[in-house]
mmCIF file of C-alpha atoms in Angstrom:
data_model
loop_
_atom_site.group_PDB
_atom_site.id
_atom_site.type_symbol
_atom_site.label_atom_id
_atom_site.label_comp_id
_atom_site.label_asym_id
_atom_site.label_seq_id
_atom_site.Cartn_x
_atom_site.Cartn_y
_atom_site.Cartn_z
ATOM 1 C CA MET A 1 -15.549 7.826 -14.787
ATOM 2 C CA SER A 2 -13.799 8.962 -17.947
ATOM 3 C CA GLY A 3 -13.642 5.463 -19.458
ATOM 4 C CA SER A 4 -10.916 6.571 -21.874
ATOM 5 C CA PRO A 5 -7.419 5.100 -21.923
ATOM 6 C CA VAL A 6 -4.435 7.062 -20.690
ATOM 7 C CA PRO A 7 -3.049 9.179 -23.565
ATOM 8 C CA ALA A 8 -0.014 7.478 -25.021
ATOM 9 C CA ALA A 9 3.166 8.977 -26.364
ATOM 10 C CA ALA A 10 3.758 8.782 -30.105
ATOM 11 C CA PRO A 11 4.783 5.245 -31.169
ATOM 12 C CA SER A 12 8.072 6.592 -32.507
ATOM 13 C CA ALA A 13 9.036 8.109 -29.150
ATOM 14 C CA PRO A 14 12.086 6.376 -27.687
ATOM 15 C CA ALA A 15 11.736 4.068 -24.721
ATOM 16 C CA ARG A 16 12.587 5.785 -21.454
ATOM 17 C CA ARG A 17 14.629 4.583 -18.503
ATOM 18 C CA VAL A 18 12.228 4.685 -15.557
ATOM 19 C CA LEU A 19 13.234 4.208 -11.925
ATOM 20 C CA ALA A 20 10.255 3.315 -9.745
ATOM 21 C CA VAL A 21 10.885 4.012 -6.043
ATOM 22 C CA GLY A 22 8.839 2.461 -3.250
ATOM 23 C CA ALA A 23 8.816 -0.036 -0.395
ATOM 24 C CA PHE A 24 9.141 -2.939 -2.805
ATOM 25 C CA GLU A 25 11.791 -4.738 -0.771
ATOM 26 C CA ARG A 26 9.214 -6.351 1.510
ATOM 27 C CA ASP A 27 5.950 -8.243 1.271
ATOM 28 C CA ASN A 28 3.271 -5.583 1.610
ATOM 29 C CA LEU A 29 0.212 -5.634 -0.640
ATOM 30 C CA GLY A 30 -0.142 -1.937 -1.376
ATOM 31 C CA ASP A 31 3.496 -1.333 -2.246
ATOM 32 C CA ILE A 32 3.626 -4.321 -4.593
ATOM 33 C CA LEU A 33 0.413 -3.216 -6.304
ATOM 34 C CA PHE A 34 1.891 0.259 -6.806
ATOM 35 C CA TYR A 35 4.855 -1.272 -8.617
ATOM 36 C CA LEU A 36 2.759 -3.645 -10.720
ATOM 37 C CA LEU A 37 0.620 -0.715 -11.837
ATOM 38 C CA VAL A 38 3.606 1.459 -12.793
ATOM 39 C CA ARG A 39 5.273 -1.457 -14.555
ATOM 40 C CA ARG A 40 2.164 -2.041 -16.653
ATOM 41 C CA LEU A 41 1.643 1.653 -17.390
ATOM 42 C CA PHE A 42 5.241 1.943 -18.635
ATOM 43 C CA ALA A 43 5.233 -1.481 -20.307
ATOM 44 C CA ARG A 44 7.032 -0.294 -23.451
ATOM 45 C CA HIS A 45 9.746 1.424 -21.427
ATOM 46 C CA HIS A 46 12.602 0.110 -19.273
ATOM 47 C CA VAL A 47 11.328 0.059 -15.700
ATOM 48 C CA ARG A 48 13.457 -0.822 -12.683
ATOM 49 C CA PRO A 49 12.169 -1.200 -9.094
ATOM 50 C CA ALA A 50 14.180 0.494 -6.357
ATOM 51 C CA GLY A 51 13.635 0.369 -2.623
ATOM 52 C CA ALA A 52 15.355 1.660 0.460
ATOM 53 C CA VAL A 53 17.310 -1.606 0.696
ATOM 54 C CA PHE A 54 17.960 -4.791 -1.248
ATOM 55 C CA GLY A 55 15.164 -7.320 -1.537
ATOM 56 C CA ASP A 56 14.863 -10.540 -3.502
ATOM 57 C CA MET A 57 11.251 -10.183 -4.613
ATOM 58 C CA ARG A 58 11.327 -12.769 -7.380
ATOM 59 C CA PRO A 59 8.743 -14.938 -5.571
ATOM 60 C CA TYR A 60 6.369 -11.956 -5.453
ATOM 61 C CA PHE A 61 6.733 -10.112 -8.763
ATOM 62 C CA GLY A 62 9.719 -11.663 -10.507
ATOM 63 C CA GLU A 63 12.404 -9.044 -9.826
ATOM 64 C CA VAL A 64 15.246 -8.186 -7.481
ATOM 65 C CA VAL A 65 15.027 -4.785 -5.782
ATOM 66 C CA LEU A 66 18.190 -2.708 -5.257
ATOM 67 C CA PRO A 67 18.649 0.417 -3.104
ATOM 68 C CA TYR A 68 17.785 3.589 -4.987
ATOM 69 C CA ASN A 69 20.954 5.285 -3.694
ATOM 70 C CA HIS A 70 22.981 2.651 -5.546
ATOM 71 C CA LEU A 71 20.937 2.902 -8.760
ATOM 72 C CA LEU A 72 20.842 6.710 -8.812
ATOM 73 C CA ALA A 73 24.589 6.959 -8.198
ATOM 74 C CA ARG A 74 25.541 4.550 -10.984
ATOM 75 C CA HIS A 75 22.952 5.056 -13.715
ATOM 76 C CA ALA A 76 21.156 7.920 -15.444
ATOM 77 C CA TRP A 77 17.359 7.794 -15.535
ATOM 78 C CA ASP A 78 14.904 9.688 -17.696
ATOM 79 C CA VAL A 79 12.062 9.468 -15.198
ATOM 80 C CA VAL A 80 12.081 8.841 -11.436
ATOM 81 C CA ILE A 81 8.719 7.953 -9.898
ATOM 82 C CA VAL A 82 7.891 7.630 -6.214
ATOM 83 C CA VAL A 83 4.969 5.307 -6.778
ATOM 84 C CA GLY A 84 2.769 5.973 -3.726
ATOM 85 C CA GLY A 85 2.121 5.227 -0.086
ATOM 86 C CA GLU A 86 2.556 6.845 3.309
ATOM 87 C CA ILE A 87 6.113 8.177 3.023
ATOM 88 C CA GLY A 88 6.153 11.293 5.182
ATOM 89 C CA ALA A 89 8.761 11.138 7.977
ATOM 90 C CA VAL A 90 9.547 7.472 7.226
ATOM 91 C CA ASP A 91 13.322 7.182 7.626
ATOM 92 C CA LEU A 92 15.789 4.463 6.682
ATOM 93 C CA ASP A 93 15.851 3.053 10.195
ATOM 94 C CA HIS A 94 12.091 2.519 10.031
ATOM 95 C CA ALA A 95 12.420 0.819 6.643
ATOM 96 C CA PHE A 96 15.139 -1.483 7.971
ATOM 97 C CA ARG A 97 12.877 -2.608 10.807
ATOM 98 C CA MET A 98 10.283 -3.764 8.297
ATOM 99 C CA VAL A 99 12.689 -6.029 6.411
ATOM 100 C CA LEU A 100 14.816 -7.411 9.230
ATOM 101 C CA GLU A 101 13.844 -10.526 11.130
ATOM 102 C CA PRO A 102 12.974 -9.793 14.789
ATOM 103 C CA ARG A 103 16.363 -10.970 16.108
ATOM 104 C CA ALA A 104 18.265 -8.890 13.545
ATOM 105 C CA GLU A 105 15.986 -5.938 14.294
ATOM 106 C CA ARG A 106 16.931 -6.097 17.974
ATOM 107 C CA ILE A 107 20.616 -6.160 17.071
ATOM 108 C CA PHE A 108 20.149 -3.132 14.810
ATOM 109 C CA LEU A 109 18.230 -1.162 17.455
ATOM 110 C CA ASP A 110 20.941 -1.890 20.040
ATOM 111 C CA MET A 111 23.729 -0.549 17.817
ATOM 112 C CA PRO A 112 25.436 2.472 19.426
ATOM 113 C CA GLU A 113 26.331 3.706 15.931
ATOM 114 C CA ARG A 114 24.083 2.801 12.967
ATOM 115 C CA ALA A 115 25.998 4.552 10.171
ATOM 116 C CA PRO A 116 27.825 1.364 9.048
ATOM 117 C CA ALA A 117 24.495 -0.488 8.791
ATOM 118 C CA ARG A 118 23.001 2.334 6.732
ATOM 119 C CA ARG A 119 25.975 2.271 4.348
ATOM 120 C CA PHE A 120 25.817 -1.513 4.026
ATOM 121 C CA LEU A 121 22.041 -1.864 3.655
ATOM 122 C CA ALA A 122 21.122 1.293 1.765
ATOM 123 C CA SER A 123 24.341 2.782 0.320
ATOM 124 C CA ALA A 124 23.503 5.804 2.472
ATOM 125 C CA ALA A 125 25.944 8.236 4.082
ATOM 126 C CA GLY A 126 23.530 8.870 6.962
ATOM 127 C CA ASN A 127 19.916 8.577 7.945
ATOM 128 C CA GLN A 128 17.510 9.955 5.372
ATOM 129 C CA MET A 129 13.937 9.736 4.187
ATOM 130 C CA ALA A 130 13.332 6.163 3.151
ATOM 131 C CA TYR A 131 11.258 6.646 0.005
ATOM 132 C CA LEU A 132 11.810 10.251 -1.115
ATOM 133 C CA PRO A 133 15.226 10.457 -2.785
ATOM 134 C CA ASP A 134 16.995 13.772 -3.115
ATOM 135 C CA LEU A 135 17.868 13.857 -6.822
ATOM 136 C CA SER A 136 20.036 16.932 -6.340
ATOM 137 C CA ALA A 137 22.570 14.648 -4.629
ATOM 138 C CA PHE A 138 23.057 12.613 -7.833
ATOM 139 C CA GLU A 139 24.684 14.693 -10.545
ATOM 140 C CA GLN A 140 23.682 12.554 -13.499
ATOM 141 C CA ASN A 141 20.011 12.502 -12.381
ATOM 142 C CA ARG A 142 19.424 16.147 -11.473
ATOM 143 C CA ASP A 143 17.623 16.688 -14.766
ATOM 144 C CA ALA A 144 15.436 13.575 -14.583
ATOM 145 C CA LEU A 145 11.684 14.113 -14.647
ATOM 146 C CA TYR A 146 10.683 13.628 -11.015
ATOM 147 C CA CYS A 147 7.136 12.409 -10.262
ATOM 148 C CA VAL A 148 5.750 11.719 -6.791
ATOM 149 C CA ASN A 149 2.381 10.029 -7.124
ATOM 150 C CA SER A 150 -0.468 9.085 -4.792
ATOM 151 C CA VAL A 151 1.426 9.667 -1.556
ATOM 152 C CA GLY A 152 0.484 10.504 2.000
ATOM 153 C CA LEU A 153 2.709 12.876 3.973
ATOM 154 C CA SER A 154 0.404 13.567 6.893
ATOM 155 C CA TRP A 155 3.025 12.541 9.469
ATOM 156 C CA LEU A 156 5.010 15.654 8.521
ATOM 157 C CA ALA A 157 2.222 17.741 10.020
ATOM 158 C CA GLN A 158 2.623 15.901 13.337
ATOM 159 C CA ILE A 159 6.371 16.174 13.972
ATOM 160 C CA GLY A 160 6.737 19.929 14.343
ATOM 161 C CA ASP A 161 10.214 21.232 13.520
ATOM 162 C CA HIS A 162 11.851 17.825 13.079
ATOM 163 C CA PRO A 163 14.652 18.071 10.461
ATOM 164 C CA PHE A 164 12.754 15.703 8.171
ATOM 165 C CA VAL A 165 10.094 18.364 7.612
ATOM 166 C CA ALA A 166 12.545 20.805 6.041
ATOM 167 C CA MET A 167 14.312 17.965 4.212
ATOM 168 C CA SER A 168 11.026 16.736 2.742
ATOM 169 C CA HIS A 169 9.992 20.216 1.663
ATOM 170 C CA ALA A 170 13.363 20.746 -0.032
ATOM 171 C CA VAL A 171 13.030 17.509 -2.002
ATOM 172 C CA LEU A 172 9.389 18.100 -2.874
ATOM 173 C CA GLY A 173 10.421 21.486 -4.235
ATOM 174 C CA GLN A 174 12.402 19.578 -6.914
ATOM 175 C CA VAL A 175 9.418 17.461 -7.965
ATOM 176 C CA HIS A 176 7.871 18.204 -11.347
ATOM 177 C CA ARG A 177 4.569 16.344 -10.807
ATOM 178 C CA LEU A 178 3.065 15.707 -7.395
ATOM 179 C CA SER A 179 -0.227 14.118 -6.356
ATOM 180 C CA VAL A 180 -1.369 13.326 -2.829
ATOM 181 C CA ARG A 181 -4.211 11.195 -1.549
ATOM 182 C CA ASP A 182 -5.347 13.001 1.625
ATOM 183 C CA GLU A 183 -6.391 16.535 2.540
ATOM 184 C CA THR A 184 -4.044 16.783 5.547
ATOM 185 C CA THR A 185 -1.057 16.273 3.233
ATOM 186 C CA ARG A 186 -2.359 18.742 0.645
ATOM 187 C CA ALA A 187 -2.990 21.423 3.285
ATOM 188 C CA HIS A 188 0.411 20.888 4.916
ATOM 189 C CA LEU A 189 2.195 21.253 1.590
ATOM 190 C CA ALA A 190 0.113 24.288 0.602
ATOM 191 C CA ALA A 191 1.166 26.023 3.833
ATOM 192 C CA ALA A 192 4.781 25.422 2.767
ATOM 193 C CA GLY A 193 4.115 26.853 -0.695
ATOM 194 C CA ILE A 194 4.147 23.471 -2.455
ATOM 195 C CA GLU A 195 1.315 22.731 -4.875
ATOM 196 C CA ALA A 196 -0.061 19.205 -5.187
ATOM 197 C CA ARG A 197 -3.019 17.563 -6.882
ATOM 198 C CA LEU A 198 -5.469 15.864 -4.526
ATOM 199 C CA ALA A 199 -6.716 12.548 -5.885
ATOM 200 C CA PRO A 200 -7.746 9.165 -4.490
ATOM 201 C CA ASP A 201 -5.173 6.387 -4.239
ATOM 202 C CA CYS A 202 -4.212 5.211 -7.720
ATOM 203 C CA ILE A 203 -5.008 1.568 -6.854
ATOM 204 C CA HIS A 204 -8.701 2.450 -7.193
ATOM 205 C CA ALA A 205 -8.065 2.285 -10.957
ATOM 206 C CA LEU A 206 -6.205 -1.052 -10.847
ATOM 207 C CA ALA A 207 -8.964 -3.053 -12.558
ATOM 208 C CA ARG A 208 -8.771 -0.703 -15.555
ATOM 209 C CA TYR A 209 -5.254 -1.990 -16.247
ATOM 210 C CA PHE A 210 -5.604 -5.594 -15.007
ATOM 211 C CA PRO A 211 -9.124 -6.574 -16.122
ATOM 212 C CA ASP A 212 -8.371 -10.260 -16.635
ATOM 213 C CA GLU A 213 -6.284 -10.788 -13.500
ATOM 214 C CA LEU A 214 -8.858 -9.079 -11.291
ATOM 215 C CA ALA A 215 -11.939 -10.844 -12.557
ATOM 216 C CA ALA A 216 -13.836 -12.115 -9.534
ATOM 217 C CA PRO A 217 -13.151 -15.787 -8.683
ATOM 218 C CA PRO A 218 -15.904 -18.087 -9.973
ATOM 219 C CA ALA A 219 -18.690 -18.586 -7.462
ATOM 220 C CA ALA A 220 -18.279 -21.819 -5.555
ATOM 221 C CA GLY A 221 -20.023 -22.637 -2.328
ATOM 222 C CA ARG A 222 -21.119 -19.969 0.120
ATOM 223 C CA PRO A 223 -20.263 -16.297 -0.140
ATOM 224 C CA TYR A 224 -17.359 -15.304 2.081
ATOM 225 C CA LEU A 225 -16.036 -12.410 4.068
ATOM 226 C CA VAL A 226 -12.369 -11.499 3.883
ATOM 227 C CA PHE A 227 -10.782 -10.744 7.229
ATOM 228 C CA GLN A 228 -7.404 -9.052 7.710
ATOM 229 C CA MET A 229 -5.840 -7.595 10.846
ATOM 230 C CA ILE A 230 -2.352 -6.340 11.606
ATOM 231 C CA GLY A 231 -0.624 -8.667 14.058
ATOM 232 C CA ASP A 232 -0.194 -6.152 16.871
ATOM 233 C CA LEU A 233 -3.936 -5.503 17.022
ATOM 234 C CA VAL A 234 -4.720 -9.233 17.176
ATOM 235 C CA GLY A 235 -2.346 -9.413 20.124
ATOM 236 C CA ASP A 236 -4.053 -6.459 21.808
ATOM 237 C CA TRP A 237 -7.611 -7.714 21.304
ATOM 238 C CA GLY A 238 -6.954 -11.452 21.843
ATOM 239 C CA HIS A 239 -7.626 -14.491 19.664
ATOM 240 C CA ALA A 240 -10.768 -15.672 21.432
ATOM 241 C CA PRO A 241 -12.615 -12.313 21.404
ATOM 242 C CA VAL A 242 -11.741 -11.742 17.731
ATOM 243 C CA ALA A 243 -12.898 -15.243 16.741
ATOM 244 C CA GLN A 244 -16.131 -14.847 18.713
ATOM 245 C CA ALA A 245 -16.908 -11.550 17.004
ATOM 246 C CA LEU A 246 -16.137 -13.007 13.583
ATOM 247 C CA ALA A 247 -18.244 -16.095 14.200
ATOM 248 C CA ARG A 248 -21.243 -13.941 15.153
ATOM 249 C CA VAL A 249 -20.982 -12.059 11.861
ATOM 250 C CA ALA A 250 -20.456 -15.257 9.851
ATOM 251 C CA VAL A 251 -23.432 -17.080 11.388
ATOM 252 C CA ARG A 252 -25.745 -14.066 11.143
ATOM 253 C CA HIS A 253 -25.071 -13.580 7.432
ATOM 254 C CA ARG A 254 -24.185 -17.176 6.429
ATOM 255 C CA LEU A 255 -20.692 -16.294 5.266
ATOM 256 C CA ASP A 256 -17.538 -18.352 5.260
ATOM 257 C CA VAL A 257 -14.440 -16.547 6.538
ATOM 258 C CA VAL A 258 -11.218 -16.222 4.510
ATOM 259 C CA PHE A 259 -8.165 -14.836 6.321
ATOM 260 C CA VAL A 260 -6.022 -12.846 3.871
ATOM 261 C CA ALA A 261 -2.706 -11.281 4.928
ATOM 262 C CA SER A 262 -2.064 -7.818 3.544
ATOM 263 C CA GLY A 263 1.638 -8.289 4.208
ATOM 264 C CA THR A 264 3.934 -10.746 5.947
ATOM 265 C CA ALA A 265 6.927 -8.490 6.574
ATOM 266 C CA ASN A 266 8.039 -7.685 10.112
ATOM 267 C CA HIS A 267 5.384 -5.628 11.992
ATOM 268 C CA HIS A 268 2.691 -6.645 9.493
ATOM 269 C CA ASP A 269 0.219 -9.564 9.561
ATOM 270 C CA ARG A 270 1.062 -12.958 11.061
ATOM 271 C CA TYR A 271 -0.062 -16.281 9.633
ATOM 272 C CA ALA A 272 0.271 -17.858 13.083
ATOM 273 C CA HIS A 273 -2.525 -15.555 14.260
ATOM 274 C CA TYR A 274 -4.677 -16.404 11.248
ATOM 275 C CA LEU A 275 -4.284 -20.155 11.687
ATOM 276 C CA ARG A 276 -5.370 -19.924 15.300
ATOM 277 C CA LEU A 277 -8.243 -17.585 14.491
ATOM 278 C CA ALA A 278 -9.440 -19.874 11.698
ATOM 279 C CA ALA A 279 -9.521 -22.886 14.026
ATOM 280 C CA LEU A 280 -11.392 -20.982 16.736
ATOM 281 C CA THR A 281 -13.860 -19.487 14.252
ATOM 282 C CA ARG A 282 -14.669 -22.913 12.770
ATOM 283 C CA GLU A 283 -15.442 -24.235 16.231
ATOM 284 C CA LEU A 284 -17.852 -21.379 16.891
ATOM 285 C CA ALA A 285 -19.454 -20.978 13.470
ATOM 286 C CA GLY A 286 -21.447 -24.214 13.344
ATOM 287 C CA GLY A 287 -20.641 -25.733 9.961
ATOM 288 C CA LEU A 288 -19.381 -22.608 8.249
ATOM 289 C CA ASP A 289 -15.839 -22.699 6.932
ATOM 290 C CA ALA A 290 -12.911 -20.549 8.036
ATOM 291 C CA ARG A 291 -9.687 -20.859 6.073
ATOM 292 C CA VAL A 292 -6.405 -19.072 5.453
ATOM 293 C CA PHE A 293 -5.453 -17.816 1.982
ATOM 294 C CA PHE A 294 -1.716 -18.394 1.674
ATOM 295 C CA ARG A 295 -0.890 -17.212 -1.865
ATOM 296 C CA ARG A 296 1.382 -14.168 -1.913
ATOM 297 C CA ASP A 297 0.550 -13.123 -5.477
ATOM 298 C CA ALA A 298 -0.674 -9.530 -5.042
ATOM 299 C CA LEU A 299 -3.159 -9.731 -7.917
ATOM 300 C CA ALA A 300 -4.563 -13.027 -6.595
ATOM 301 C CA ILE A 301 -5.022 -11.353 -3.201
ATOM 302 C CA ALA A 302 -6.739 -8.416 -4.893
ATOM 303 C CA ALA A 303 -9.070 -10.813 -6.731
ATOM 304 C CA GLN A 304 -9.961 -12.497 -3.431
ATOM 305 C CA VAL A 305 -10.937 -9.140 -1.959
ATOM 306 C CA ARG A 306 -12.903 -8.118 -5.030
ATOM 307 C CA GLY A 307 -14.833 -11.405 -5.004
ATOM 308 C CA ALA A 308 -15.860 -11.139 -1.352
ATOM 309 C CA ALA A 309 -19.325 -10.426 0.021
ATOM 310 C CA LEU A 310 -17.738 -8.355 2.802
ATOM 311 C CA TRP A 311 -14.266 -7.072 3.709
ATOM 312 C CA VAL A 312 -13.210 -6.435 7.316
ATOM 313 C CA GLY A 313 -9.718 -5.246 8.196
ATOM 314 C CA THR A 314 -7.053 -2.689 9.067
ATOM 315 C CA SER A 315 -5.304 -2.454 5.672
ATOM 316 C CA LEU A 316 -5.731 0.725 3.655
ATOM 317 C CA HIS A 317 -5.344 -1.156 0.389
ATOM 318 C CA GLY A 318 -7.794 -3.802 1.532
ATOM 319 C CA TRP A 319 -10.235 -0.904 1.917
ATOM 320 C CA VAL A 320 -9.242 0.579 -1.459
ATOM 321 C CA LEU A 321 -9.626 -2.757 -3.293
ATOM 322 C CA SER A 322 -13.007 -3.470 -1.733
ATOM 323 C CA MET A 323 -14.169 0.081 -2.397
ATOM 324 C CA SER A 324 -13.084 -0.079 -6.038
ATOM 325 C CA ALA A 325 -15.122 -3.275 -6.534
ATOM 326 C CA GLY A 326 -18.204 -2.065 -4.658
ATOM 327 C CA VAL A 327 -17.683 -4.657 -1.906
ATOM 328 C CA PRO A 328 -19.233 -3.806 1.492
ATOM 329 C CA ARG A 329 -16.471 -2.993 3.957
ATOM 330 C CA VAL A 330 -15.751 -2.331 7.616
ATOM 331 C CA GLY A 331 -12.520 -0.723 8.768
ATOM 332 C CA LEU A 332 -11.200 -1.810 12.144
ATOM 333 C CA ARG A 333 -9.270 0.525 14.436
ATOM 334 C CA ASN A 334 -6.678 2.252 12.228
ATOM 335 C CA ASP A 335 -6.195 6.004 11.900
ATOM 336 C CA LYS A 336 -4.891 5.884 8.332
ATOM 337 C CA VAL A 337 -7.886 3.915 7.074
ATOM 338 C CA ALA A 338 -10.343 6.037 9.059
ATOM 339 C CA HIS A 339 -8.979 9.320 7.681
ATOM 340 C CA TYR A 340 -8.912 8.032 4.118
ATOM 341 C CA ALA A 341 -12.432 6.595 4.337
ATOM 342 C CA GLY A 342 -13.726 9.855 5.777
ATOM 343 C CA LEU A 343 -12.422 11.772 2.766
ATOM 344 C CA TRP A 344 -13.200 9.451 -0.147
ATOM 345 C CA ASP A 345 -15.887 7.047 1.047
ATOM 346 C CA GLY A 346 -18.574 8.063 3.553
ATOM 347 C CA LEU A 347 -20.803 5.025 2.978
ATOM 348 C CA PHE A 348 -19.159 2.472 5.243
ATOM 349 C CA PRO A 349 -18.032 2.368 8.894
ATOM 350 C CA ALA A 350 -14.358 2.772 9.781
ATOM 351 C CA ASP A 351 -12.406 2.923 13.052
ATOM 352 C CA VAL A 352 -14.651 0.159 14.407
ATOM 353 C CA GLY A 353 -13.975 -1.584 17.710
ATOM 354 C CA LEU A 354 -14.552 -5.267 18.329
ATOM 355 C CA ASP A 355 -17.739 -4.643 20.317
ATOM 356 C CA GLN A 356 -19.140 -2.685 17.359
ATOM 357 C CA LEU A 357 -18.280 -5.224 14.662
ATOM 358 C CA ASP A 358 -21.602 -7.099 14.460
ATOM 359 C CA ASP A 359 -23.657 -3.951 14.014
ATOM 360 C CA ALA A 360 -21.126 -2.369 11.632
ATOM 361 C CA CYS A 361 -21.146 -5.441 9.361
ATOM 362 C CA ALA A 362 -24.938 -5.512 9.304
ATOM 363 C CA ARG A 363 -25.023 -1.852 8.276
ATOM 364 C CA ALA A 364 -22.370 -2.411 5.620
ATOM 365 C CA LEU A 365 -24.216 -5.363 4.094
ATOM 366 C CA ALA A 366 -27.476 -3.388 4.042
ATOM 367 C CA THR A 367 -26.001 -0.613 1.874
ATOM 368 C CA PRO A 368 -27.718 -0.686 -1.536
ATOM 369 C CA GLU A 369 -25.606 -2.104 -4.349
ATOM 370 C CA ALA A 370 -26.357 0.849 -6.631
ATOM 371 C CA GLU A 371 -24.811 3.251 -4.117
ATOM 372 C CA ARG A 372 -21.744 1.032 -3.754
ATOM 373 C CA ARG A 373 -21.256 0.751 -7.519
ATOM 374 C CA ASP A 374 -21.786 4.464 -8.165
ATOM 375 C CA LEU A 375 -19.199 5.420 -5.549
ATOM 376 C CA ALA A 376 -16.723 2.852 -6.867
ATOM 377 C CA ALA A 377 -17.052 4.161 -10.424
ATOM 378 C CA ARG A 378 -16.766 7.808 -9.396
ATOM 379 C CA VAL A 379 -13.627 7.365 -7.278
ATOM 380 C CA ALA A 380 -11.990 5.022 -9.788
ATOM 381 C CA GLY A 381 -12.617 7.666 -12.434
ATOM 382 C CA LEU A 382 -10.887 10.302 -10.330
ATOM 383 C CA ALA A 383 -7.921 7.969 -9.821
ATOM 384 C CA GLU A 384 -7.724 7.204 -13.545
ATOM 385 C CA ASP A 385 -7.898 10.888 -14.440
ATOM 386 C CA ASN A 386 -4.990 11.570 -12.086
ATOM 387 C CA ILE A 387 -2.944 8.777 -13.664
ATOM 388 C CA GLY A 388 -3.534 10.413 -17.021
ATOM 389 C CA HIS A 389 -2.446 13.801 -15.675
ATOM 390 C CA MET A 390 0.685 12.388 -14.029
ATOM 391 C CA PHE A 391 1.881 10.024 -16.749
ATOM 392 C CA GLY A 392 -0.267 10.172 -19.879
ATOM 393 C CA ASP A 393 2.212 12.064 -22.070
ATOM 394 C CA LEU A 394 5.060 9.731 -21.024
ATOM 395 C CA LEU A 395 3.518 6.420 -22.008
#
């Protein structure tokens, strides 16, 4: 790890107008952490969060999010940053489904013509990529410095000749600085003649910029494992089998269980599942505790993960946070997590089924601490170096 701070611009350099683009309009841990990191990096500048649609995110990070189409059409920006995440082939309709309540989502999906909804929700003339704005469409922002950081675009490699592939390539051809977090994305872009830096997800370096907020919670009582699972998978596997598997791990290793939602937006985690799982796990775990962590402060969630004895889940940023802190980890069935872990980790099991959980957790907990810490430091250093390359001269 380099250990050196990101190079800063000269103190006399004027403050820049920075538009940060991402899925900030909904409660999802990784997207909020991306914004918090960019906001802190550019603390002396004027930073504005922009999403695909409007979102009142004051309860989560103190700001209202407006559609980037609106902000790019009406204001000039010095720097536009797509902050990170899996954005390849994600269109506006997909983004809408994440923010709408289930009843409103059904109404939207049943619309014979969705153009009016796209204009109303996103200031968009038609369907488009949700988190990769085309700056050439906004005259006063065609000369803005365009940075796309820490993204995954692997879905583009899976959709053949879909129009979004050509659209994405055209936009990425405008980008001045581009870093990606997986080899599939890098190889796909290279085949299209687009160069990109390959680096681990920037959230690996989060503790470098939030050392106080991410200090591990003070030890109190038994060590605990953090459990997280996307709602659809809980439904597929069933509450009782999941609770039984968790209780076996908890009893074997004398760990309490803390259920931590990675996101509460539509198609994310569900507190109703966690409450039921906690009750069932307590019944089976013989005196061990099982509780739900309800705070939606992203840094408090990150601190919970970093303070755990073990992390088990389907969230990529749950994996990244545990990896960056040297916490033993087990990834449940999730292709995105499995592919990422295969590239940047290699120490811990991913793509684990319920019947494999007990053995996978035992193997994870047996991994020597020195190996965990060395890997965490090495990957965090790579992430910090990439942040310096992407933004160091701008700060």
